[in-house]
Short mmCIF file of C-alpha atoms in Angstrom, two decimals:
data_model
loop_
_atom_site.label_atom_id
_atom_site.label_comp_id
_atom_site.label_asym_id
_atom_site.label_seq_id
_atom_site.Cartn_x
_atom_site.Cartn_y
_atom_site.Cartn_z
CA MET A 1 165.99 -21.75 -89.91
CA LEU A 2 166.41 -25.49 -90.34
CA GLY A 3 166.02 -26.27 -86.65
CA ASN A 4 162.61 -24.59 -86.49
CA LEU A 5 161.26 -25.58 -89.90
CA GLU A 6 157.97 -27.41 -89.47
CA GLY A 7 157.35 -30.48 -91.59
CA ILE A 8 160.91 -31.75 -91.97
CA PRO A 9 162.25 -34.80 -90.09
CA TYR A 10 162.82 -34.12 -86.42
CA TRP A 11 166.27 -35.73 -86.42
CA ALA A 12 167.41 -32.98 -88.79
CA ARG A 13 165.94 -30.27 -86.56
CA ASP A 14 167.61 -31.78 -83.51
CA THR A 15 170.98 -31.90 -85.26
CA ALA A 16 170.75 -28.29 -86.42
CA ASN A 17 169.59 -27.02 -83.04
CA HIS A 18 172.43 -28.74 -81.20
CA GLU A 19 174.89 -27.00 -83.54
CA VAL A 20 173.24 -23.63 -82.93
CA LEU A 21 173.06 -24.19 -79.17
CA ASP A 22 176.78 -24.98 -78.93
CA ASP A 23 177.68 -22.05 -81.17
CA ARG A 24 175.68 -19.55 -79.13
CA LEU A 25 177.05 -20.77 -75.81
CA ALA A 26 180.59 -20.37 -77.15
CA ARG A 27 180.06 -16.67 -77.90
CA LYS A 28 181.43 -13.97 -75.64
CA ASN A 29 179.38 -11.17 -74.12
CA LEU A 30 176.08 -13.03 -74.29
CA ASP A 31 173.10 -11.36 -72.68
CA PRO A 32 172.83 -12.84 -69.15
CA ASP A 33 169.23 -13.95 -69.72
CA GLU A 34 170.22 -15.64 -72.97
CA ARG A 35 173.14 -17.47 -71.36
CA GLU A 36 171.00 -18.61 -68.43
CA ALA A 37 168.34 -19.96 -70.79
CA LEU A 38 170.79 -21.67 -73.12
CA LYS A 39 172.55 -23.35 -70.20
CA SER A 40 169.22 -24.58 -68.83
CA ILE A 41 168.24 -25.93 -72.25
CA ARG A 42 171.55 -27.76 -72.58
CA ALA A 43 171.23 -29.18 -69.06
CA SER A 44 167.80 -30.57 -69.97
CA LEU A 45 169.14 -32.64 -72.86
CA GLY A 46 170.39 -36.22 -72.70
CA GLU A 47 169.64 -39.74 -73.80
CA ASN A 48 166.40 -40.03 -75.80
CA ARG A 49 165.87 -36.26 -75.62
CA PHE A 50 165.73 -34.16 -78.79
CA LEU A 51 165.96 -30.38 -79.22
CA ILE A 52 163.25 -29.87 -81.81
CA SER A 53 163.10 -26.08 -81.71
CA LEU A 54 165.37 -23.23 -80.60
CA THR A 55 164.62 -19.66 -81.62
CA GLY A 56 166.88 -16.63 -81.76
CA ASP A 57 164.89 -14.70 -79.15
CA VAL A 58 166.41 -13.49 -75.89
CA PRO A 59 165.70 -15.57 -73.97
CA PRO A 60 165.03 -18.14 -76.72
CA LEU A 61 161.92 -20.24 -77.11
CA ALA A 62 162.55 -23.97 -77.30
CA ALA A 63 161.02 -27.44 -77.25
CA VAL A 64 162.58 -30.66 -76.02
CA SER A 65 161.04 -34.00 -76.97
CA ILE A 66 161.43 -36.95 -74.64
CA GLY A 67 161.16 -39.66 -77.26
CA ASP A 68 161.63 -39.80 -81.03
CA LEU A 69 158.98 -37.80 -82.89
CA ASP A 70 159.94 -39.41 -86.20
CA THR A 71 158.71 -42.81 -85.00
CA ALA A 72 156.52 -42.30 -81.90
CA THR A 73 153.01 -43.76 -82.00
CA ASN A 74 151.79 -41.48 -79.19
CA VAL A 75 152.79 -37.79 -78.88
CA THR A 76 151.92 -35.33 -76.10
CA TRP A 77 152.60 -31.59 -76.14
CA ALA A 78 153.07 -30.24 -72.61
CA VAL A 79 152.23 -26.51 -72.59
CA PRO A 80 153.36 -24.45 -69.57
CA GLY A 81 151.66 -21.53 -67.89
CA MET A 82 152.36 -18.18 -66.28
CA ALA A 83 155.97 -17.21 -65.49
CA SER A 84 157.49 -20.08 -67.48
CA SER A 85 160.53 -19.54 -69.69
CA THR A 86 163.55 -21.40 -70.99
CA LYS A 87 165.55 -19.99 -68.08
CA THR A 88 163.91 -22.80 -66.11
CA MET A 89 163.80 -25.33 -68.96
CA THR A 90 165.17 -28.13 -66.80
CA GLY A 91 162.14 -27.94 -64.51
CA TRP A 92 159.60 -28.13 -67.34
CA VAL A 93 161.49 -30.98 -69.01
CA GLN A 94 161.48 -32.85 -65.70
CA ALA A 95 157.71 -32.36 -65.45
CA ALA A 96 157.40 -33.78 -68.98
CA GLN A 97 159.64 -36.68 -67.98
CA ASN A 98 157.31 -37.37 -65.06
CA VAL A 99 154.44 -37.62 -67.55
CA ALA A 100 156.42 -39.98 -69.77
CA ASP A 101 157.35 -42.20 -66.81
CA GLU A 102 153.75 -42.32 -65.62
CA GLN A 103 152.51 -43.16 -69.11
CA PHE A 104 154.77 -46.21 -68.97
CA LYS A 105 153.21 -47.25 -65.65
CA VAL A 106 149.68 -46.84 -67.02
CA ASP A 107 150.11 -48.14 -70.56
CA GLY A 108 153.24 -50.30 -70.45
CA PRO A 109 156.15 -50.21 -72.91
CA GLY A 110 155.57 -48.20 -76.06
CA ASN A 111 157.08 -45.79 -78.54
CA ARG A 112 155.83 -42.53 -77.04
CA ALA A 113 157.08 -38.94 -77.01
CA VAL A 114 156.31 -36.08 -74.62
CA ILE A 115 157.26 -32.59 -75.82
CA ALA A 116 158.28 -30.05 -73.17
CA TRP A 117 156.99 -27.19 -75.32
CA MET A 118 158.33 -23.83 -74.17
CA GLY A 119 157.26 -22.41 -77.48
CA TYR A 120 155.61 -19.12 -76.53
CA ASP A 121 156.25 -16.05 -74.40
CA ALA A 122 154.20 -16.81 -71.30
CA PRO A 123 153.06 -13.83 -69.22
CA PRO A 124 155.12 -13.06 -66.11
CA ALA A 125 153.65 -13.50 -62.66
CA PRO A 126 151.75 -10.57 -61.08
CA PRO A 127 152.14 -7.68 -60.49
CA ASP A 128 152.45 -7.91 -64.30
CA LEU A 129 148.86 -8.10 -65.55
CA GLY A 130 149.49 -10.15 -68.68
CA VAL A 131 148.00 -13.30 -67.17
CA PHE A 132 144.62 -11.54 -66.96
CA ASN A 133 144.37 -10.90 -70.72
CA GLU A 134 144.70 -13.16 -73.75
CA ASP A 135 147.44 -11.40 -75.72
CA ALA A 136 150.14 -13.97 -74.94
CA ALA A 137 147.66 -16.81 -75.42
CA GLU A 138 146.65 -15.61 -78.88
CA SER A 139 150.26 -15.46 -80.02
CA GLY A 140 151.18 -18.72 -78.30
CA GLY A 141 148.11 -20.52 -79.59
CA ALA A 142 149.11 -19.77 -83.17
CA LYS A 143 152.59 -21.17 -82.51
CA LEU A 144 151.20 -24.32 -80.90
CA ALA A 145 148.86 -24.81 -83.85
CA ALA A 146 151.85 -24.55 -86.20
CA SER A 147 153.71 -27.20 -84.19
CA ILE A 148 150.76 -29.58 -84.37
CA ARG A 149 150.38 -29.02 -88.11
CA GLY A 150 154.12 -29.60 -88.44
CA LEU A 151 153.85 -33.07 -86.93
CA ASP A 152 150.98 -33.82 -89.29
CA ALA A 153 153.15 -32.78 -92.25
CA ALA A 154 156.25 -34.64 -91.08
CA ARG A 155 154.31 -37.81 -90.33
CA ALA A 156 151.81 -37.66 -93.21
CA GLY A 157 150.14 -41.03 -93.66
CA ASP A 158 151.60 -42.26 -90.38
CA MET A 159 150.10 -39.86 -87.84
CA PRO A 160 150.44 -40.96 -84.20
CA TRP A 161 147.85 -40.62 -81.43
CA THR A 162 148.17 -36.97 -80.37
CA ASN A 163 147.52 -35.20 -77.08
CA VAL A 164 147.87 -31.71 -75.68
CA LEU A 165 148.40 -31.32 -71.94
CA ALA A 166 148.33 -27.77 -70.59
CA HIS A 167 148.80 -26.15 -67.19
CA SER A 168 147.49 -22.86 -65.83
CA TYR A 169 147.66 -20.06 -68.46
CA GLY A 170 148.87 -22.75 -70.85
CA THR A 171 145.28 -24.01 -70.95
CA THR A 172 144.19 -20.60 -72.24
CA THR A 173 146.93 -20.75 -74.88
CA ALA A 174 146.28 -24.36 -75.87
CA SER A 175 142.51 -23.94 -76.15
CA ILE A 176 143.03 -21.09 -78.62
CA GLY A 177 145.54 -23.17 -80.59
CA LEU A 178 143.12 -26.09 -80.67
CA THR A 179 140.40 -24.03 -82.33
CA ALA A 180 142.67 -22.99 -85.22
CA PRO A 181 141.87 -24.24 -88.74
CA GLY A 182 143.52 -27.49 -89.73
CA VAL A 183 144.32 -28.53 -86.16
CA HIS A 184 142.99 -31.65 -84.45
CA VAL A 185 144.23 -33.90 -81.66
CA ASP A 186 142.90 -37.02 -79.99
CA SER A 187 142.85 -35.52 -76.50
CA PHE A 188 143.20 -32.21 -74.69
CA THR A 189 143.84 -32.23 -70.94
CA SER A 190 143.81 -29.07 -68.84
CA ILE A 191 145.11 -28.87 -65.28
CA ALA A 192 144.91 -25.87 -62.93
CA SER A 193 143.27 -23.84 -65.68
CA ALA A 194 143.58 -20.06 -65.65
CA GLY A 195 140.46 -20.14 -67.79
CA ILE A 196 139.20 -20.86 -71.29
CA PRO A 197 138.23 -17.80 -73.39
CA GLN A 198 134.52 -17.08 -73.69
CA THR A 199 134.93 -17.41 -77.45
CA ILE A 200 135.31 -21.16 -76.77
CA PRO A 201 132.06 -21.74 -74.82
CA THR A 202 132.10 -25.55 -74.65
CA ALA A 203 134.43 -28.54 -74.95
CA GLU A 204 132.80 -29.33 -78.29
CA ASP A 205 134.35 -26.17 -79.74
CA ILE A 206 137.85 -27.55 -79.14
CA HIS A 207 139.28 -29.66 -81.97
CA ALA A 208 139.87 -32.76 -79.86
CA ASP A 209 138.04 -36.07 -79.66
CA HIS A 210 138.26 -35.99 -75.85
CA VAL A 211 138.55 -32.99 -73.54
CA TYR A 212 139.56 -33.53 -69.91
CA ALA A 213 139.96 -31.14 -66.98
CA GLY A 214 141.46 -31.56 -63.53
CA GLN A 215 141.59 -29.07 -60.68
CA ALA A 216 142.74 -29.30 -57.05
CA GLN A 217 140.74 -27.64 -54.32
CA ASP A 218 141.08 -23.85 -54.11
CA THR A 219 142.98 -22.21 -51.26
CA MET A 220 143.89 -18.66 -50.37
CA VAL A 221 147.08 -17.03 -51.60
CA GLY A 222 149.67 -17.02 -48.83
CA ILE A 223 148.42 -20.26 -47.28
CA PRO A 224 150.71 -22.91 -48.78
CA GLY A 225 150.25 -26.64 -48.61
CA LEU A 226 146.44 -26.81 -48.76
CA GLY A 227 145.55 -26.66 -52.45
CA ASP A 228 145.72 -24.56 -55.60
CA GLN A 229 146.17 -20.92 -54.63
CA TYR A 230 146.25 -19.28 -58.06
CA ALA A 231 144.10 -20.93 -60.74
CA TYR A 232 140.80 -19.42 -59.60
CA ILE A 233 142.40 -15.96 -59.55
CA GLY A 234 143.44 -16.32 -63.17
CA ARG A 235 139.89 -17.20 -64.12
CA GLY A 236 138.02 -14.79 -61.87
CA PHE A 237 140.05 -11.65 -62.47
CA SER A 238 140.73 -12.02 -66.20
CA MET A 239 139.40 -9.41 -68.60
CA PRO A 240 137.15 -10.60 -70.05
CA TYR A 241 136.17 -13.27 -67.55
CA ARG A 242 137.33 -16.74 -68.61
CA LEU A 243 135.53 -20.07 -68.23
CA ASP A 244 136.32 -22.86 -65.78
CA PRO A 245 136.71 -26.08 -67.83
CA THR A 246 135.77 -28.18 -64.79
CA ASN A 247 132.27 -26.65 -64.68
CA SER A 248 129.63 -29.07 -65.93
CA SER A 249 128.33 -26.44 -68.36
CA PHE A 250 131.62 -26.54 -70.27
CA GLY A 251 131.26 -30.25 -70.94
CA ALA A 252 134.78 -31.58 -70.31
CA GLU A 253 135.38 -34.97 -68.72
CA THR A 254 136.65 -34.08 -65.24
CA PHE A 255 139.03 -36.00 -62.98
CA GLY A 256 140.28 -35.82 -59.41
CA ALA A 257 143.43 -34.17 -58.08
CA ASP A 258 142.82 -34.06 -54.32
CA GLY A 259 144.17 -37.53 -53.53
CA THR A 260 142.49 -40.94 -53.53
CA ASP A 261 143.27 -44.66 -53.84
CA GLY A 262 146.70 -44.22 -52.27
CA PHE A 263 147.72 -41.28 -54.46
CA GLU A 264 148.80 -37.94 -53.02
CA PRO A 265 146.71 -34.78 -53.30
CA VAL A 266 147.82 -31.68 -55.18
CA LYS A 267 148.59 -28.94 -52.66
CA ASP A 268 150.15 -26.28 -54.88
CA HIS A 269 149.43 -24.55 -58.18
CA GLY A 270 152.79 -25.65 -59.59
CA VAL A 271 153.59 -28.81 -61.52
CA HIS A 272 157.00 -29.83 -60.19
CA THR A 273 157.42 -28.67 -56.60
CA GLU A 274 159.84 -29.11 -53.72
CA SER A 275 157.04 -30.57 -51.60
CA GLY A 276 156.20 -33.18 -54.25
CA ASN A 277 152.55 -32.13 -54.35
CA GLY A 278 152.40 -30.35 -57.70
CA TYR A 279 150.09 -31.36 -60.54
CA LEU A 280 152.80 -33.39 -62.32
CA ASP A 281 154.74 -34.69 -59.34
CA PRO A 282 155.18 -38.46 -58.99
CA GLY A 283 152.69 -40.17 -56.72
CA THR A 284 149.92 -37.62 -57.17
CA GLU A 285 146.41 -38.45 -58.29
CA SER A 286 146.71 -35.71 -60.88
CA LEU A 287 149.76 -37.19 -62.62
CA ARG A 288 148.21 -40.65 -62.70
CA ASN A 289 145.05 -39.28 -64.31
CA VAL A 290 147.05 -37.22 -66.83
CA ALA A 291 148.88 -40.40 -67.83
CA LYS A 292 145.53 -42.07 -68.42
CA THR A 293 144.02 -39.27 -70.51
CA THR A 294 147.13 -39.07 -72.71
CA THR A 295 147.33 -42.80 -73.44
CA GLY A 296 143.74 -43.48 -74.44
CA HIS A 297 142.59 -44.61 -71.00
CA GLY A 298 140.52 -41.59 -70.07
CA ASP A 299 137.64 -43.85 -69.12
CA ARG A 300 139.72 -45.01 -66.14
CA VAL A 301 140.37 -41.65 -64.45
CA THR A 302 139.41 -41.20 -60.82
CA PRO A 303 136.44 -38.85 -60.51
CA ALA A 304 136.57 -35.30 -59.24
CA GLU A 305 135.11 -34.91 -55.76
#
């Protein structure tokens, strides 16, 4: 209860969650999925990393902050998409670390925090059809909204610059969370969007001062190494049909992801890939632009082609 209580100091949540994590891992006859997730969560922790949430679900939901949320002057929630879970927490935390490292390159030294937020039950990959509806996004959006309100309560009178970065179906989830009452951030950045619900027709309907969207070129499923093979499917086959935030009619500020100015193109729908060409892999145009939008330098992004 203490480790997931919004509005209290994050050091206390981290301390409680470490105790719970160690206790659960010491138990016998754990569910295999629970053990796999807990081990991945523990492997993702280390210096300057804080376990700010850990639920009792199997597998659990969790959030790891890279940076101290009690003092940070810039905070970014990183919201994952389809098929994500704490069983692969180390991968999502590494993607968040890539964002933090790139923010340093773009904005210099600073007291920032990036939250690897695995705080909702993302839909599995097809043939499960959950990615084509908004059930998981509705539930996850409410949880993200609660997390944002929690920072506002914990840091009342000393609120940092806040950003939400979301990937794939996470953009569906985050957009719903960012239309909830009492929620506002300085920037919202979507990458590889699986679509924004029609109930959010324009960027102005999102409670963010700046709304950005990046998308690599589309490619066919089964043809790896050319571009994003899944995002357009999430948008085009959803029920009801969801909106592409990179379309001019939506009104987001768009940026490039196909490689320019010495930066690598995105050639996969993923964020942290073996090829090094995911949306949040070092050296990509996408990661550099994400670092700009989440540090107040959105006016410096490279344009979409």
